[in-house]
């Protein structure tokens, strides 16, 4: 096994394949052992479970993943209904892509850090595959594959996968909810609609005041250039600046000077720009933009001037859309992803206390770059599609909503109200034995009439159990069948919360139920 | 690399780990090469895409997977709405589980064939993981993990993964839609509700007549015993019998005698049982069950007697639920999965021609055991949960609906009707230039009033393009802003299909739109 003398990637590939083959062979031996064991079980008519004790099964989800139970799912649906309703109000369509992609599609899209977190599938003979890391790259791949689609306003809600450290409270499988507008449109109009959408969603969810921080990739680039940051260090500096909402300036300064070896003078110049708001909290958005237009150093930089012009345009549109009060231009906002080319956004809840989030959400970190209170982030990425297909230019802007974070917040909120996990309207019960068939007939009648009904799936259920079931699941009505009622051609209808009962002629049952249910809504 | 002398699994494990480490090291070297290349690009300010030509990217989905575009998604939603509405009518809740499971959880659950099709994730250090193969095993794992949940009526719609051969027209990623009832209930009551549910769904989808074939694991076991099939060959014989709806008896006979070396006499005895319906098509369900009760050979077999008793009970309940006419007892039905313990089902469309399915569906084979026209299958599996946690007995019965097959059928059906992929009700258009801000104001007003509205995201869109957009996406109404209208305080409202236009006072806009939209529904 001497592979230290690495020549070309080809040799490496061969080497890897040989190793993989080796592993496959070894696994086959193991698999055969299992098969033999299974066959022995079959011959001896023993259930497979009999060797469970030897195997020492661990009955759990993989690290960093979890099941969603019925309550969680009901709450999730509530949130997703609000979100998708808003997307549809804006004429968006939805698409779905496979959970895994060809490995080459994902390579080199997520920077050094992100790339390490990609889940690879085993080489079981065939293609090299990886689980998707986000929904943006698959979307760009979709646009590159469907060349006739030059315009698309789409949302996508799906799971993404990151081999992050679960002990640091990060999930390895979580939902993302992306909204993107693809197409050559006019300056800042799609951006304005995007911000309008996030406004509508957060308002509808009613989770308190929020702030949309806006910056521009060209402003960042321009600032770095003006300050004298070497080109090769742009990314590194960007990722340090990005930490400013979590760390005090001194820590960021330290990182820049000592870890990233940026010159002291450069860092001091940078400080002026990124701490503008900190030093003067009275600055309006326009004040801030004007400052850059008037500052001697920045007024000559073309990138900065372009960024300022575009952001002014965006502010104007935001005013027309009635959302200006939620927007804050923030020169220190520097989202980590490499592919942004224009405006960048981050949405932060103002009122939700850090403590609540830390306590309840310590594992629901949707994106690595997401800060405490952050619920959405995005920006313009005009060159991603052409990374897949050069000369095919489809400019895009999008936002990813931290839907897991929103679930957590809504879960916290809903502690006051009960979220029903099932919609059953009527339980068909009986007080006496041997009435299974009668209950079945009534259920059939109700289902035929689109009434959400259940019955105990036992021949002779206890009355108490049936009533407890109603209360546990907040089923508002119960029909109670008894010998007397059968003889008289009636059914007892019980209002579960008040326990008030009333005889209903059997022929009027559906009508009466519909009347009551309409009332209950 | 001498590993032929295989001692224990432990040694193998160590060996595998060492190899994996080796591979990891090699990959790191390769990754560094990529990083260096990226950094060179950054320094030279070249876009990453520049080495695309060298890389020879393939822009496509992995083999056996595909994207769902907006049209597909709209149709899928239509079908899923029908299905989930029915599940909820029966008081079902839903859960969600991770896409991958610990490898041990899946091992030994899918027979020899199934096991080979499981997707493994790479060993990137940590747990050994595999993509889920179905939704049933994760459900059983969920029940074993949540010991207090002794009763659960749940549905789960999610993607499953099988490394099947795409060239044989099989997808490797596809949706499954499972409904299961877990809990100790009384004989055949949950089964009857299950069959009622599948009846409701197929009737609501309106895709023609269907037949629910029913058999019982104990009838199969009993028949095999009575015929003298050796215990060790039960599974093998079962999988041959399972092919009877695709192959003529002679082929199955050949396979049994020549490939599986079952004795000729045994196969002839078997023939009597499994071809009962073929030989006498006038047999009613009850005739058939009575036949087994009266036959000299089968009347003494306890398994068979139990199966007959249970199926008679099921038929009685099906009658009460009004679905008896769709049920056929079929002694040759033998679904492949190992874990069934009681009643088994398969639902087949009667009218959908084989040809249509073959032409349009050649890649939508949901389950390996699914036959032409088959749209659902399932059965009772009382021991699966205790395979994970011995002594924890949670009996289950479930059905898996071939939702991809249903999508295909509905897609075929919908060719006559257009399925809208977006819900937009109003396009806010302008006839002249420089009216962007006016359009924005109107959009804001409509969104504020929950009207689904869009505008062209361009400063000066062409009138023709805007009207084409309406027609392409079946947007029923358009508001047209012009200089004249602005001066007169009105807006032109256009009915897109008829092209009839009318001036509306601006103040009445929302009211008038709501009136029109109500009319349009």
mmCIF file of N, CA and C in Angstrom, chain B residues 209-211 346-350 352-354 357 361 370-376 405 409:
data_model
loop_
_atom_site.group_PDB
_atom_site.id
_atom_site.type_symbol
_atom_site.label_atom_id
_atom_site.label_comp_id
_atom_site.label_asym_id
_atom_site.label_seq_id
_atom_site.Cartn_x
_atom_site.Cartn_y
_atom_site.Cartn_z
ATOM 1 N N UNK B 209 -63.052 0.844 -12.887
ATOM 2 C CA UNK B 209 -63.317 -0.266 -11.973
ATOM 3 C C UNK B 209 -62.016 -0.869 -11.461
ATOM 4 N N UNK B 210 -62.065 -1.380 -10.232
ATOM 5 C CA UNK B 210 -60.884 -1.997 -9.639
ATOM 6 C C UNK B 210 -61.305 -3.213 -8.835
ATOM 7 N N UNK B 211 -60.317 -4.019 -8.483
ATOM 8 C CA UNK B 211 -60.586 -5.262 -7.782
ATOM 9 C C UNK B 211 -59.578 -5.372 -6.642
ATOM 10 N N UNK B 346 -53.967 -7.011 -2.654
ATOM 11 C CA UNK B 346 -53.415 -6.336 -3.825
ATOM 12 C C UNK B 346 -54.575 -5.744 -4.608
ATOM 13 N N UNK B 347 -54.417 -4.493 -5.009
ATOM 14 C CA UNK B 347 -55.508 -3.807 -5.690
ATOM 15 C C UNK B 347 -55.129 -3.599 -7.150
ATOM 16 N N UNK B 348 -56.016 -4.030 -8.027
ATOM 17 C CA UNK B 348 -55.720 -4.020 -9.463
ATOM 18 C C UNK B 348 -56.805 -3.251 -10.210
ATOM 19 N N UNK B 349 -56.359 -2.385 -11.124
ATOM 20 C CA UNK B 349 -57.328 -1.699 -11.974
ATOM 21 C C UNK B 349 -57.809 -2.662 -13.046
ATOM 22 N N UNK B 350 -59.125 -2.690 -13.270
ATOM 23 C CA UNK B 350 -59.650 -3.638 -14.241
ATOM 24 C C UNK B 350 -59.705 -3.059 -15.646
ATOM 25 N N UNK B 352 -58.048 -0.172 -16.893
ATOM 26 C CA UNK B 352 -56.910 0.496 -17.496
ATOM 27 C C UNK B 352 -56.126 -0.502 -18.310
ATOM 28 N N UNK B 353 -56.022 -0.256 -19.603
ATOM 29 C CA UNK B 353 -55.453 -1.270 -20.470
ATOM 30 C C UNK B 353 -53.961 -1.427 -20.224
ATOM 31 N N UNK B 354 -53.495 -2.643 -20.366
ATOM 32 C CA UNK B 354 -52.077 -2.910 -20.194
ATOM 33 C C UNK B 354 -51.245 -2.027 -21.104
ATOM 34 N N UNK B 357 -50.619 1.523 -19.904
ATOM 35 C CA UNK B 357 -49.659 1.563 -18.806
ATOM 36 C C UNK B 357 -48.248 1.296 -19.302
ATOM 37 N N UNK B 361 -45.847 4.338 -18.717
ATOM 38 C CA UNK B 361 -45.508 4.073 -17.324
ATOM 39 C C UNK B 361 -44.312 3.155 -17.261
ATOM 40 N N UNK B 370 -45.026 -5.360 -7.991
ATOM 41 C CA UNK B 370 -46.256 -4.803 -8.520
ATOM 42 C C UNK B 370 -46.500 -5.246 -9.959
ATOM 43 N N UNK B 371 -47.721 -5.647 -10.226
ATOM 44 C CA UNK B 371 -48.041 -6.140 -11.555
ATOM 45 C C UNK B 371 -48.668 -5.046 -12.389
ATOM 46 N N UNK B 372 -48.805 -5.341 -13.660
ATOM 47 C CA UNK B 372 -49.487 -4.407 -14.553
ATOM 48 C C UNK B 372 -50.870 -4.112 -13.968
ATOM 49 N N UNK B 373 -51.197 -2.868 -13.848
ATOM 50 C CA UNK B 373 -52.514 -2.502 -13.358
ATOM 51 C C UNK B 373 -52.632 -2.459 -11.847
ATOM 52 N N UNK B 374 -51.614 -2.943 -11.163
ATOM 53 C CA UNK B 374 -51.656 -2.954 -9.702
ATOM 54 C C UNK B 374 -51.421 -1.549 -9.161
ATOM 55 N N UNK B 375 -52.264 -1.099 -8.247
ATOM 56 C CA UNK B 375 -52.117 0.255 -7.717
ATOM 57 C C UNK B 375 -51.943 0.302 -6.205
ATOM 58 N N UNK B 376 -52.036 -0.835 -5.540
ATOM 59 C CA UNK B 376 -51.822 -0.827 -4.088
ATOM 60 C C UNK B 376 -51.625 -2.258 -3.600
ATOM 61 N N UNK B 405 -47.757 5.370 -9.784
ATOM 62 C CA UNK B 405 -48.638 4.778 -10.781
ATOM 63 C C UNK B 405 -49.898 5.627 -10.931
ATOM 64 N N UNK B 409 -51.393 7.578 -14.247
ATOM 65 C CA UNK B 409 -52.753 7.383 -14.765
ATOM 66 C C UNK B 409 -53.485 8.721 -14.844
#
